[in-house]
PDB file of C-alpha atoms in Angstrom:
ATOM      1  CA  MET A   1     104.052  89.452  -7.453  1.00 74.00           C
ATOM      2  CA  THR A   2     106.940  87.365  -6.153  1.00 88.00           C
ATOM      3  CA  ILE A   3     106.603  84.499  -3.719  1.00 87.00           C
ATOM      4  CA  LYS A   4     108.627  86.455  -1.134  1.00 85.00           C
ATOM      5  CA  LYS A   5     106.273  89.428  -1.364  1.00 84.00           C
ATOM      6  CA  THR A   6     103.206  87.166  -1.216  1.00 85.00           C
ATOM      7  CA  MET A   7     104.524  85.360   1.876  1.00 85.00           C
ATOM      8  CA  THR A   8     105.358  88.672   3.556  1.00 86.00           C
ATOM      9  CA  LEU A   9     101.861  89.993   2.918  1.00 83.00           C
ATOM     10  CA  LEU A  10     100.277  86.748   4.122  1.00 85.00           C
ATOM     11  CA  ILE A  11     102.307  86.670   7.342  1.00 89.00           C
ATOM     12  CA  THR A  12     101.761  90.356   8.160  1.00 89.00           C
ATOM     13  CA  HIS A  13      98.017  90.082   7.529  1.00 88.00           C
ATOM     14  CA  LEU A  14      97.751  86.943   9.677  1.00 88.00           C
ATOM     15  CA  LEU A  15      99.671  88.657  12.481  1.00 87.00           C
ATOM     16  CA  ALA A  16      97.437  91.736  12.252  1.00 87.00           C
ATOM     17  CA  GLY A  17      94.349  89.505  12.348  1.00 84.00           C
ATOM     18  CA  ALA A  18      95.655  87.567  15.366  1.00 83.00           C
ATOM     19  CA  PHE A  19      96.449  90.837  17.147  1.00 81.00           C
ATOM     20  CA  GLY A  20      92.916  92.096  16.429  1.00 78.00           C
ATOM     21  CA  VAL A  21      91.337  88.912  17.811  1.00 80.00           C
ATOM     22  CA  ALA A  22      93.498  89.060  20.955  1.00 72.00           C
ATOM     23  CA  LEU A  23      92.654  92.724  21.455  1.00 69.00           C
ATOM     24  CA  GLY A  24      88.957  91.948  21.012  1.00 72.00           C
ATOM     25  CA  ILE A  25      89.091  89.146  23.605  1.00 67.00           C
ATOM     26  CA  TYR A  26      90.713  91.570  26.041  1.00 67.00           C
ATOM     27  CA  LEU A  27      88.476  94.587  25.347  1.00 62.00           C
ATOM     28  CA  LEU A  28      85.059  92.921  24.946  1.00 63.00           C
ATOM     29  CA  PRO A  29      84.574  92.184  28.676  1.00 64.00           C
ATOM     30  CA  ILE A  30      85.515  95.782  29.482  1.00 59.00           C
ATOM     31  CA  LEU A  31      83.136  97.220  26.905  1.00 59.00           C
ATOM     32  CA  THR A  32      80.214  94.974  27.880  1.00 64.00           C
ATOM     33  CA  ALA A  33      80.681  95.080  31.679  1.00 64.00           C
ATOM     34  CA  PRO A  34      77.757  96.482  33.634  1.00 68.00           C
ATOM     35  CA  THR A  35      78.247  99.565  35.782  1.00 80.00           C
ATOM     36  CA  ALA A  36      80.413  98.685  38.772  1.00 78.00           C
ATOM     37  CA  PRO A  37      78.990  99.183  42.267  1.00 83.00           C
ATOM     38  CA  THR A  38      80.026 102.450  43.875  1.00 85.00           C
ATOM     39  CA  GLN A  39      82.442 102.623  46.779  1.00 87.00           C
ATOM     40  CA  SER A  40      79.609 103.782  49.052  1.00 87.00           C
ATOM     41  CA  GLU A  41      77.447 100.798  48.076  1.00 89.00           C
ATOM     42  CA  VAL A  42      80.297  98.360  48.683  1.00 86.00           C
ATOM     43  CA  SER A  43      81.176 100.108  51.968  1.00 88.00           C
ATOM     44  CA  ARG A  44      77.574  99.804  53.161  1.00 89.00           C
ATOM     45  CA  LEU A  45      77.520  96.074  52.382  1.00 86.00           C
ATOM     46  CA  THR A  46      80.937  95.572  53.978  1.00 87.00           C
ATOM     47  CA  THR A  47      79.514  96.534  57.374  1.00 88.00           C
ATOM     48  CA  GLN A  48      77.394  93.350  57.279  1.00 88.00           C
ATOM     49  CA  ALA A  49      80.391  91.062  56.615  1.00 94.00           C
ATOM     50  CA  GLN A  50      81.387  88.284  58.988  1.00 96.00           C
ATOM     51  CA  TYR A  51      84.776  87.776  57.318  1.00 97.00           C
ATOM     52  CA  SER A  52      87.274  89.690  55.226  1.00 97.00           C
ATOM     53  CA  GLY A  53      90.466  89.068  53.297  1.00 97.00           C
ATOM     54  CA  VAL A  54      92.773  90.805  50.867  1.00 98.00           C
ATOM     55  CA  PHE A  55      93.398  90.107  47.195  1.00 97.00           C
ATOM     56  CA  LYS A  56      97.102  90.705  46.443  1.00 96.00           C
ATOM     57  CA  LYS A  57      98.828  91.085  43.086  1.00 93.00           C
ATOM     58  CA  ASP A  58     101.902  89.097  44.118  1.00 91.00           C
ATOM     59  CA  LEU A  59     100.374  85.605  44.394  1.00 95.00           C
ATOM     60  CA  ALA A  60     102.293  82.735  42.775  1.00 94.00           C
ATOM     61  CA  GLY A  61      99.590  82.167  40.136  1.00 93.00           C
ATOM     62  CA  SER A  62      98.965  85.814  39.303  1.00 92.00           C
ATOM     63  CA  ASP A  63     100.812  87.707  36.579  1.00 91.00           C
ATOM     64  CA  PHE A  64     100.602  91.065  34.788  1.00 89.00           C
ATOM     65  CA  LEU A  65      97.405  90.026  32.947  1.00 87.00           C
ATOM     66  CA  HIS A  66      95.728  87.995  35.731  1.00 92.00           C
ATOM     67  CA  TRP A  67      95.542  89.667  39.136  1.00 96.00           C
ATOM     68  CA  GLY A  68      93.313  91.201  41.752  1.00 97.00           C
ATOM     69  CA  GLU A  69      93.874  93.647  44.577  1.00 97.00           C
ATOM     70  CA  GLY A  70      91.708  95.053  47.319  1.00 97.00           C
ATOM     71  CA  LYS A  71      89.614  94.108  50.325  1.00 97.00           C
ATOM     72  CA  VAL A  72      87.117  91.297  49.900  1.00 97.00           C
ATOM     73  CA  SER A  73      84.289  91.006  52.445  1.00 97.00           C
ATOM     74  CA  ILE A  74      82.154  87.922  52.972  1.00 97.00           C
ATOM     75  CA  SER A  75      78.713  87.745  54.552  1.00 97.00           C
ATOM     76  CA  THR A  76      76.035  85.070  54.409  1.00 96.00           C
ATOM     77  CA  THR A  77      74.273  86.970  51.606  1.00 96.00           C
ATOM     78  CA  LYS A  78      76.987  88.910  49.692  1.00 97.00           C
ATOM     79  CA  ILE A  79      80.647  88.805  48.767  1.00 98.00           C
ATOM     80  CA  THR A  80      82.062  92.217  47.895  1.00 97.00           C
ATOM     81  CA  LEU A  81      85.330  93.591  46.609  1.00 97.00           C
ATOM     82  CA  MET A  82      86.531  97.110  47.222  1.00 97.00           C
ATOM     83  CA  GLY A  83      89.357  97.069  44.708  1.00 97.00           C
ATOM     84  CA  LYS A  84      90.235  96.021  41.184  1.00 96.00           C
ATOM     85  CA  LEU A  85      90.555  92.921  39.033  1.00 96.00           C
ATOM     86  CA  ALA A  86      92.434  92.585  35.775  1.00 93.00           C
ATOM     87  CA  PRO A  87      89.736  92.630  33.068  1.00 90.00           C
ATOM     88  CA  GLY A  88      88.848  89.336  31.465  1.00 86.00           C
ATOM     89  CA  PRO A  89      86.006  87.137  30.267  1.00 84.00           C
ATOM     90  CA  ASP A  90      83.858  84.711  32.217  1.00 88.00           C
ATOM     91  CA  TYR A  91      85.114  85.318  35.757  1.00 95.00           C
ATOM     92  CA  LYS A  92      83.635  83.043  38.423  1.00 97.00           C
ATOM     93  CA  LEU A  93      83.773  83.382  42.195  1.00 98.00           C
ATOM     94  CA  TYR A  94      84.482  80.223  44.198  1.00 98.00           C
ATOM     95  CA  LEU A  95      84.814  79.392  47.875  1.00 98.00           C
ATOM     96  CA  SER A  96      87.403  76.814  48.875  1.00 98.00           C
ATOM     97  CA  PRO A  97      88.084  74.969  52.136  1.00 97.00           C
ATOM     98  CA  ARG A  98      91.834  75.403  51.477  1.00 96.00           C
ATOM     99  CA  PHE A  99      93.919  78.354  50.311  1.00 97.00           C
ATOM    100  CA  VAL A 100      95.078  78.064  46.693  1.00 97.00           C
ATOM    101  CA  GLU A 101      97.138  80.522  44.683  1.00 96.00           C
ATOM    102  CA  THR A 102      97.928  78.739  41.410  1.00 96.00           C
ATOM    103  CA  GLU A 103      96.071  77.148  38.506  1.00 96.00           C
ATOM    104  CA  ALA A 104      97.402  73.691  39.431  1.00 96.00           C
ATOM    105  CA  GLU A 105      96.236  74.017  43.053  1.00 97.00           C
ATOM    106  CA  PHE A 106      92.832  75.270  41.881  1.00 97.00           C
ATOM    107  CA  ASN A 107      92.357  72.290  39.557  1.00 96.00           C
ATOM    108  CA  GLN A 108      93.479  69.879  42.288  1.00 96.00           C
ATOM    109  CA  GLU A 109      91.035  71.300  44.868  1.00 96.00           C
ATOM    110  CA  LYS A 110      88.117  72.217  42.563  1.00 96.00           C
ATOM    111  CA  ALA A 111      86.017  69.188  43.546  1.00 97.00           C
ATOM    112  CA  ASP A 112      85.863  70.504  47.135  1.00 97.00           C
ATOM    113  CA  MET A 113      84.987  74.074  46.128  1.00 98.00           C
ATOM    114  CA  VAL A 114      81.623  75.692  45.635  1.00 98.00           C
ATOM    115  CA  LEU A 115      80.730  78.073  42.808  1.00 98.00           C
ATOM    116  CA  VAL A 116      79.175  81.232  44.248  1.00 98.00           C
ATOM    117  CA  GLY A 117      78.448  83.141  41.040  1.00 97.00           C
ATOM    118  CA  ASN A 118      79.673  85.330  38.197  1.00 96.00           C
ATOM    119  CA  VAL A 119      81.923  88.354  38.550  1.00 96.00           C
ATOM    120  CA  LYS A 120      80.866  90.889  35.924  1.00 92.00           C
ATOM    121  CA  THR A 121      82.708  94.057  37.007  1.00 93.00           C
ATOM    122  CA  PHE A 122      86.404  94.792  37.444  1.00 91.00           C
ATOM    123  CA  ASP A 123      86.363  97.893  39.697  1.00 92.00           C
ATOM    124  CA  ASN A 124      84.598  96.656  42.831  1.00 95.00           C
ATOM    125  CA  PHE A 125      82.040  93.868  42.723  1.00 96.00           C
ATOM    126  CA  VAL A 126      79.062  92.494  44.611  1.00 96.00           C
ATOM    127  CA  VAL A 127      78.138  88.819  44.195  1.00 97.00           C
ATOM    128  CA  ASN A 128      75.079  87.299  45.871  1.00 97.00           C
ATOM    129  CA  VAL A 129      75.720  84.178  47.950  1.00 97.00           C
ATOM    130  CA  PRO A 130      73.129  81.436  47.293  1.00 97.00           C
ATOM    131  CA  GLN A 131      71.189  80.391  50.414  1.00 95.00           C
ATOM    132  CA  ASN A 132      72.502  76.812  50.245  1.00 96.00           C
ATOM    133  CA  ILE A 133      76.144  77.912  50.756  1.00 97.00           C
ATOM    134  CA  ASP A 134      77.506  77.997  54.309  1.00 97.00           C
ATOM    135  CA  ILE A 135      80.424  80.453  54.142  1.00 97.00           C
ATOM    136  CA  ALA A 136      81.783  79.161  57.480  1.00 97.00           C
ATOM    137  CA  LYS A 137      82.651  75.806  55.819  1.00 97.00           C
ATOM    138  CA  TYR A 138      85.223  77.542  53.617  1.00 97.00           C
ATOM    139  CA  ASP A 139      88.208  79.778  54.273  1.00 96.00           C
ATOM    140  CA  THR A 140      89.247  81.127  50.869  1.00 98.00           C
ATOM    141  CA  VAL A 141      87.547  83.157  48.137  1.00 98.00           C
ATOM    142  CA  ILE A 142      88.871  82.727  44.575  1.00 98.00           C
ATOM    143  CA  VAL A 143      88.352  84.527  41.267  1.00 98.00           C
ATOM    144  CA  TRP A 144      88.817  82.160  38.331  1.00 97.00           C
ATOM    145  CA  CYS A 145      88.528  82.682  34.559  1.00 94.00           C
ATOM    146  CA  GLU A 146      86.368  79.772  33.431  1.00 93.00           C
ATOM    147  CA  SER A 147      86.830  80.312  29.667  1.00 86.00           C
ATOM    148  CA  PHE A 148      90.610  80.035  29.743  1.00 88.00           C
ATOM    149  CA  GLY A 149      91.105  77.981  32.923  1.00 93.00           C
ATOM    150  CA  GLN A 150      93.175  80.786  34.393  1.00 94.00           C
ATOM    151  CA  PHE A 151      93.753  81.611  38.058  1.00 97.00           C
ATOM    152  CA  ILE A 152      93.146  85.318  38.736  1.00 97.00           C
ATOM    153  CA  THR A 153      93.417  85.818  42.503  1.00 97.00           C
ATOM    154  CA  SER A 154      92.460  84.487  45.932  1.00 98.00           C
ATOM    155  CA  ALA A 155      92.236  85.580  49.550  1.00 98.00           C
ATOM    156  CA  LYS A 156      92.109  83.627  52.792  1.00 97.00           C
ATOM    157  CA  TYR A 157      89.313  84.960  54.988  1.00 97.00           C
ATOM    158  CA  GLN A 158      89.438  82.721  58.070  1.00 89.00           C
TER     159      GLN A 158
END
């Protein structure tokens, strides 16, 4: 076997392995996600909301792999989404006193934010709000990928 052939095989196998790892990182959250709440369940909870906002795909920090769209509703006990998020690992839901729409803005304001909980589904979600969080002290809800430090989406709600 020549050195050229050996190098070609090595490079193609490394590329195939890297592609497989990347595909696994993308697909694993989809495959392991719990059943998403139904539209009727989210609609029922939405009637109890004090605030609402809209996740939009065209935010400065969103891109074709990191986005959200739909109506987000905020009550003292639940935050719901009737919509979709781009699939990904380790999504967290934060409340912020200021609107942010990029990774840099998120990192700059993170000290003033409060972590609400985990987002485990990508078609609709329901996240419980801990009793110690006063939603009126904040005006923006943010989905953030903790594993990769990646901004997903945000919506101003007041």
